[in-house]
Coordinates of C-alpha atoms in Angstrom, one line a residue:
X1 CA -167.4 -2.2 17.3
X2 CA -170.8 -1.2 15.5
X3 CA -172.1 2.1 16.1
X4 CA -175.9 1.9 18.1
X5 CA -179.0 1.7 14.9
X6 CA -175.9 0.9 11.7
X7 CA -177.0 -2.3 10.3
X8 CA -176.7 -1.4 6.5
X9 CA -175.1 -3.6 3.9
X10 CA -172.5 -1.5 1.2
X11 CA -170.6 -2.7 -1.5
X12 CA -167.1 -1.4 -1.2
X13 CA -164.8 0.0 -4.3
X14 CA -161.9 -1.6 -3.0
X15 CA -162.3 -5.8 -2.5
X16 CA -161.1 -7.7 0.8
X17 CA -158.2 -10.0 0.8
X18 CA -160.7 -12.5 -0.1
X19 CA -162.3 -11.0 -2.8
X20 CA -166.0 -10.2 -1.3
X21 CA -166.7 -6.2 -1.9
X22 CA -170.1 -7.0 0.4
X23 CA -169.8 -5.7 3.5
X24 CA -171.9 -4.4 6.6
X25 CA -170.7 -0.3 8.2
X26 CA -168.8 -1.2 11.5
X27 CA -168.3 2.5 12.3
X28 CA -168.6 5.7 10.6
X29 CA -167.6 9.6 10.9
X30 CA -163.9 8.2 11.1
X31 CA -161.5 11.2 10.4
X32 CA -157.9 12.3 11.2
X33 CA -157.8 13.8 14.5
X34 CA -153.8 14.1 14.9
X35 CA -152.6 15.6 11.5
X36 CA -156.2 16.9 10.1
X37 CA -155.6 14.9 6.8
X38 CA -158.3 15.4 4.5
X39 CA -162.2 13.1 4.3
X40 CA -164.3 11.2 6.5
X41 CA -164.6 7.4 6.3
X42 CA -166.2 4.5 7.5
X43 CA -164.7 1.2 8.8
X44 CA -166.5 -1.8 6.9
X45 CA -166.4 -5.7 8.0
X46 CA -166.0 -8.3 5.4
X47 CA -168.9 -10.7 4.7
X48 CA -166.7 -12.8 3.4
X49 CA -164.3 -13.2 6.2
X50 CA -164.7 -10.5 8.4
X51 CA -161.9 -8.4 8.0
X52 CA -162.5 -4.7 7.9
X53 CA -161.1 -1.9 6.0
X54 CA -161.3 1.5 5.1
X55 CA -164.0 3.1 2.8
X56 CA -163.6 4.8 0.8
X57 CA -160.5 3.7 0.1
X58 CA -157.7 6.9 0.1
X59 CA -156.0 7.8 -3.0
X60 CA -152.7 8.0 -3.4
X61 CA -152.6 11.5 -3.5
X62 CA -154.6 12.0 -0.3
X63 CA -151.8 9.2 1.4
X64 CA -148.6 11.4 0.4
X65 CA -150.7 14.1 1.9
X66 CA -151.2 12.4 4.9
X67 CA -147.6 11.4 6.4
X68 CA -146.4 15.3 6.9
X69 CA -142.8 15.8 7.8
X70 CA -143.8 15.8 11.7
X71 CA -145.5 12.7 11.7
X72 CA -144.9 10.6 14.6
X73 CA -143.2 7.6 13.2
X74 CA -140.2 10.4 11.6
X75 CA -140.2 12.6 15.2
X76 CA -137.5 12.4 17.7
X77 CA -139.4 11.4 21.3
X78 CA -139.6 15.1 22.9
X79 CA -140.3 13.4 27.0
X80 CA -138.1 11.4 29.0
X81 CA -140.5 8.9 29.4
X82 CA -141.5 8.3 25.9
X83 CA -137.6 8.0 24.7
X84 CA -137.2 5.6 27.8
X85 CA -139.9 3.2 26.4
X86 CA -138.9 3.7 23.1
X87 CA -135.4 2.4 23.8
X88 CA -136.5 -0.4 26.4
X89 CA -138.8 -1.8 23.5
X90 CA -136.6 -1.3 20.2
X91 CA -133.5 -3.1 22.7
X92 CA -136.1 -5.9 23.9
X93 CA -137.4 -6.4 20.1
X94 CA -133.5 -6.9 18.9
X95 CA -132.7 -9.5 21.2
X96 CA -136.0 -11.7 19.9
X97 CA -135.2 -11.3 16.5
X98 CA -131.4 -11.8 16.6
X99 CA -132.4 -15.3 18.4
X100 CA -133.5 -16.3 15.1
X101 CA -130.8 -15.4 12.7
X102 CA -127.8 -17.5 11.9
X103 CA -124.5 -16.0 12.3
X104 CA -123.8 -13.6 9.2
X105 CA -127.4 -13.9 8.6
X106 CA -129.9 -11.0 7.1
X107 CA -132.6 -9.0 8.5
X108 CA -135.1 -7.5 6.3
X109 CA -137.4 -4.7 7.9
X110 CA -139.9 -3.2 5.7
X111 CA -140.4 0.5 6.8
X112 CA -137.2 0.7 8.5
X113 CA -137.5 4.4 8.8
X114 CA -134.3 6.2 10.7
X115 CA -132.9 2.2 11.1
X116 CA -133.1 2.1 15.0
X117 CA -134.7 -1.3 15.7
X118 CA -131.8 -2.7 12.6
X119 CA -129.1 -1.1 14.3
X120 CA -130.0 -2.6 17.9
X121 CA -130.0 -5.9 16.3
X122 CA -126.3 -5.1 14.8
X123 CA -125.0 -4.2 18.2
X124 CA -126.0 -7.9 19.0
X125 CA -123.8 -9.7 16.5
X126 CA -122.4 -9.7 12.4
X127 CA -125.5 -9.8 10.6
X128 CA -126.2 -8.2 7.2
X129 CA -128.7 -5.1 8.0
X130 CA -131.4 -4.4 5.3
X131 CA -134.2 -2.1 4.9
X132 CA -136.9 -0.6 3.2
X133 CA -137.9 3.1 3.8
X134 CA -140.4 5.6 1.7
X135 CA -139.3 9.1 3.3
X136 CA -135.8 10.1 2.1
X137 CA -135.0 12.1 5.7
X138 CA -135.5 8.8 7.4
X139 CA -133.5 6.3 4.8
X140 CA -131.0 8.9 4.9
X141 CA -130.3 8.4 9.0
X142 CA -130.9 4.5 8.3
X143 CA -128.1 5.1 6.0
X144 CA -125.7 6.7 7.9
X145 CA -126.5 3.9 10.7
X146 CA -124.4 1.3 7.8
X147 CA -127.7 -0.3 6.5
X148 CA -128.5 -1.1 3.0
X149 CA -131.8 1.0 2.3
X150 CA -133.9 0.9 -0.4
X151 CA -135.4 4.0 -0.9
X152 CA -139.5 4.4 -1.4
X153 CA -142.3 1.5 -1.7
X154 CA -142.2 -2.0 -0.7
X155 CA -143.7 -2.9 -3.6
X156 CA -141.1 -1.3 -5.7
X157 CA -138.5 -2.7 -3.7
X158 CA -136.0 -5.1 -6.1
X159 CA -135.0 -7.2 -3.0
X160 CA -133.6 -10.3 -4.4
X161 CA -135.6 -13.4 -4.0
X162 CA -134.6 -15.7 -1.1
X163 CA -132.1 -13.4 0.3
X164 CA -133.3 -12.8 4.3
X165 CA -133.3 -15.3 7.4
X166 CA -135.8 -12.7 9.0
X167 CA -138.2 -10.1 7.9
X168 CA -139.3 -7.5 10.1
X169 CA -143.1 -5.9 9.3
X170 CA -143.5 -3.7 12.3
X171 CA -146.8 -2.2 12.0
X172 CA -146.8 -1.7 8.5
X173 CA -149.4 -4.1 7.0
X174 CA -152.8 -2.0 8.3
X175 CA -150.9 0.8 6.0
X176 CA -150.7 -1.5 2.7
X177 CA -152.7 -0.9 -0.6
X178 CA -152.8 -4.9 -1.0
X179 CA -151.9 -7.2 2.0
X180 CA -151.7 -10.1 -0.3
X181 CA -149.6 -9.0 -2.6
X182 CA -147.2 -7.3 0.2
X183 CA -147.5 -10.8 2.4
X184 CA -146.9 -12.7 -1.0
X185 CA -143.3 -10.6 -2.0
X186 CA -142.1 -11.1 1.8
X187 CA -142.8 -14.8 1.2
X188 CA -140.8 -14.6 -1.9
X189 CA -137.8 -12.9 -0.1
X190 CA -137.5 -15.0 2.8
X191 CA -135.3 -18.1 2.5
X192 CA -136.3 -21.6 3.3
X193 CA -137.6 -21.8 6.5
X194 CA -136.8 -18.1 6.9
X195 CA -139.2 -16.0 10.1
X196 CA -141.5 -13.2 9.2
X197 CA -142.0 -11.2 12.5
X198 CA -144.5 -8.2 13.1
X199 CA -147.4 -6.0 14.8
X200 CA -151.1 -4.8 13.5
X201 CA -153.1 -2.7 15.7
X202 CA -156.0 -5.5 17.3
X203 CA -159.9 -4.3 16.5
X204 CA -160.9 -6.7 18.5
X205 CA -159.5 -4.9 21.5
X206 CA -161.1 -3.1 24.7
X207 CA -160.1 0.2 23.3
X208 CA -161.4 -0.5 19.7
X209 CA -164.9 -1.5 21.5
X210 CA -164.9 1.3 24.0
X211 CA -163.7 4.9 21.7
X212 CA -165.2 3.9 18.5
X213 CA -164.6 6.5 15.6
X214 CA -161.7 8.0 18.4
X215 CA -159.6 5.1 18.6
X216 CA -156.1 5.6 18.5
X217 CA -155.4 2.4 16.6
X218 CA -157.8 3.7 13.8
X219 CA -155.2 6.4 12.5
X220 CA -157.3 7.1 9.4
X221 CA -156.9 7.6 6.6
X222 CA -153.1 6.0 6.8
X223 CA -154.5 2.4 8.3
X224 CA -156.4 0.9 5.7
X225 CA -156.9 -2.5 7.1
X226 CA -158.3 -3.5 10.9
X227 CA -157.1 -7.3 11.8
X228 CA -158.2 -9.6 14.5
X229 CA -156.5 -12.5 15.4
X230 CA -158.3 -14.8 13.3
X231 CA -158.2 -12.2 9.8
X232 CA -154.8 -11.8 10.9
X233 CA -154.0 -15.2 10.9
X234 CA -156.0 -16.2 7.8
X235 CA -154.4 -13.8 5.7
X236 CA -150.7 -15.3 6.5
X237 CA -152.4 -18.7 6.1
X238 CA -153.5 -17.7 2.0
X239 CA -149.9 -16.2 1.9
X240 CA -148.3 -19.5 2.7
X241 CA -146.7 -19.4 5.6
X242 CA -147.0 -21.8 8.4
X243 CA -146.0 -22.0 12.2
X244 CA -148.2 -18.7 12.4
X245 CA -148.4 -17.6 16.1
X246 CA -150.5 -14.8 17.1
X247 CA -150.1 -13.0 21.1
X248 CA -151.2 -10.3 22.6
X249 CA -149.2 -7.3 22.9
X250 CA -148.4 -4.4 26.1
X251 CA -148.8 -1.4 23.8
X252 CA -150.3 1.6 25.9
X253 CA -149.5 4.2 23.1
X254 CA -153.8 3.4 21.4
X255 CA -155.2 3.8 24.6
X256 CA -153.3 7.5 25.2
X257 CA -154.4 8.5 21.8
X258 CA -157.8 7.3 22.3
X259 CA -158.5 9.5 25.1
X260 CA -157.0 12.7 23.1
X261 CA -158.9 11.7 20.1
X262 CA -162.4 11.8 22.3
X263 CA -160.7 15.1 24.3
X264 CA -160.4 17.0 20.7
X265 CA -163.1 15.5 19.1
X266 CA -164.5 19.2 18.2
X267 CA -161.7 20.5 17.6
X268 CA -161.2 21.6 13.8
X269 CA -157.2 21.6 13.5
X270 CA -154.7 20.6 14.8
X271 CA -152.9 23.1 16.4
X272 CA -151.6 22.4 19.6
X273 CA -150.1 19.2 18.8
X274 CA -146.1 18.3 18.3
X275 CA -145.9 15.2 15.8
X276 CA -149.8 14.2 16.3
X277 CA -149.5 14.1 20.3
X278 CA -150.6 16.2 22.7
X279 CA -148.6 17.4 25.7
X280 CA -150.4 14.9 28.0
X281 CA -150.1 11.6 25.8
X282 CA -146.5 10.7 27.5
X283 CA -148.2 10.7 31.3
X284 CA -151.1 8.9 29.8
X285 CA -148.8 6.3 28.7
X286 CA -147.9 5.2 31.9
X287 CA -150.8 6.2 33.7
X288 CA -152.9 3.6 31.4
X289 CA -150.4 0.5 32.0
X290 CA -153.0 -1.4 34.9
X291 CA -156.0 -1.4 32.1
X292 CA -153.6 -2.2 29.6
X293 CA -152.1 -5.0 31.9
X294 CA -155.7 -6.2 32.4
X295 CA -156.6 -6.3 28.4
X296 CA -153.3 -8.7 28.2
X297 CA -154.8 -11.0 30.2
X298 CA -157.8 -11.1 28.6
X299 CA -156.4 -11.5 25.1
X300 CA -157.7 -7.9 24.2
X301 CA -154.9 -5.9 24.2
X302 CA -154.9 -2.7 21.0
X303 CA -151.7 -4.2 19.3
X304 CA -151.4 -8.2 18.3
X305 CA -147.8 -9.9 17.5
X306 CA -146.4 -12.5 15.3
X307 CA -145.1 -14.7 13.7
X308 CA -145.0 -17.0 11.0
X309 CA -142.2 -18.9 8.5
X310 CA -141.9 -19.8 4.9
X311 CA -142.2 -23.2 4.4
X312 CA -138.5 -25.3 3.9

């Protein structure tokens, strides 16, 4: 996904997972097209490995700034259609997950946010629901759903070690200062043998190639890390986990928001948009399922899935 005539080589302020700061420009002119967070970036790939990142890297002030109150992942789905597939998915994801915890067990999920996906999985059985979730709006309704929540970053978490059959890391990795170290305390909190489960938007997709700086799986400034399969898979790999599987995923939502990043590419704000979207993004999502269909096929869809377990 290298932008026609960009060939330079850049040293980066942040270091990749693998602790090369060389790197060639993948793509520049990146900005936030659905909540008009402040900068313009650059996606950079990795000599070392070939993973590619955001640069510059975000502060932490410019972060807080960008995950407003309305943001998407917070927002009640406003169409029929997008609270259908909502439900069909979070339902779908519970009965895969609860397939791999013991009765009793416990279910980690790391940016739980109102606790939906944890509280399908509870309507399946007795398991001990845990979460982790930064905004206090959305741990509160995780909260009131019966889970145990602690409140604000991962990394601050005290989850105690060896405590959870299953973690849950539902596209939360791309959003991560450090991937390691996030990987590493998962690792940590799993038991024996225990199942980390998750999603990272795909780079290496047919949207990625085609929309560029307006890809909907780009989401800058808040994902600061672009996987493939094969980064993907490496960093699990130097995390120690084994039995890593990697699929494609059906995930139509990057291809809508593709097409109203490139439709409001000149637009300056953000007005006219309800949580990021734009009124047509719902019809786009099923009107885009036979391309998206296609991509899965192929291996190229925008979202990749997996899995991988602590070693016993």
């Amino acid at each position: 996904m290298r932008d026609p005539g960009l060939q330079q080589s850049v040293a980066c302020d942040v270091r990749c997972l693998c602790g090369s700061a060389a790197a060639d420009v993948a793509c520049s002119g990146v900005r936030d097209l659905e909540y008009d967070a402040p900068g313009t970036y650059r996606w950079v790939k990795c000599h070392g490995c070939g993973l590619v990142r955001l640069d510059p890297s975000p502060t932490r002030d410019v972060l807080s700034r960008a995950y407003p109150d309305h943001y998407h992942a917070y927002a009640k789905p406003r169409s029929a259609i997008t609270r259908a597939l909502v439900r069909l998915s979070k339902r779908r994801a519970a009965e895969r997950l609860a397939s791999y915890l013991p009765p009793g067990g416990t279910i980690l999920d790391v940016g739980c946010s109102t606790g939906e996906l944890l509280a399908a999985v509870g309507r399946l059985g007795r398991y001990r629901l845990w979460g982790v979730e930064y905004k206090p709006e959305a741990a509160n309704e995780a909260e009131a759903r019966r889970i145990r929540v602690w409140r604000g970053e991962f990394e601050h978490a005290d989850v105690p070690p060896e405590s959870a059959d299953v973690v849950v890391l539902q596209h939360v990795l791309e959003h991560v200062m450090d991937p390691a170290e996030t990987l590493g305390k998962i690792r940590r909190i799993l038991r024996p043998s225990g199942w980390l489960f998750g999603e990272v938007p795909n780079i290496d997709s047919w949207d990625a190639r085609i929309f560029g700086r307006y890809w909907g799986g780009g989401h800058a400034p808040r994902h600061l890390w672009h996987f493939t399969s094969h980064t993907l898979g490496d960093a699990l790999e130097r995390s120690g986990f084994e039995a890593v599987t990697i699929k494609p995923v059906l995930h139509t939502g990057h291809w809508a928001l593709s097409v109203q990043n490139a439709l409001r590419r000149h637009k300056r704000d953000c007005r006219g948009l309800t949580s990021g979207r734009a009124w047509y993004y719902a019809p786009l999502l099923v009107a885009l399922v036979p391309i998206n269909a296609l991509e899965a096929l192929l291996s190229k869809t925008g979202v990749i899935r997996f899995q991988a377990r602590r070693p016993s």
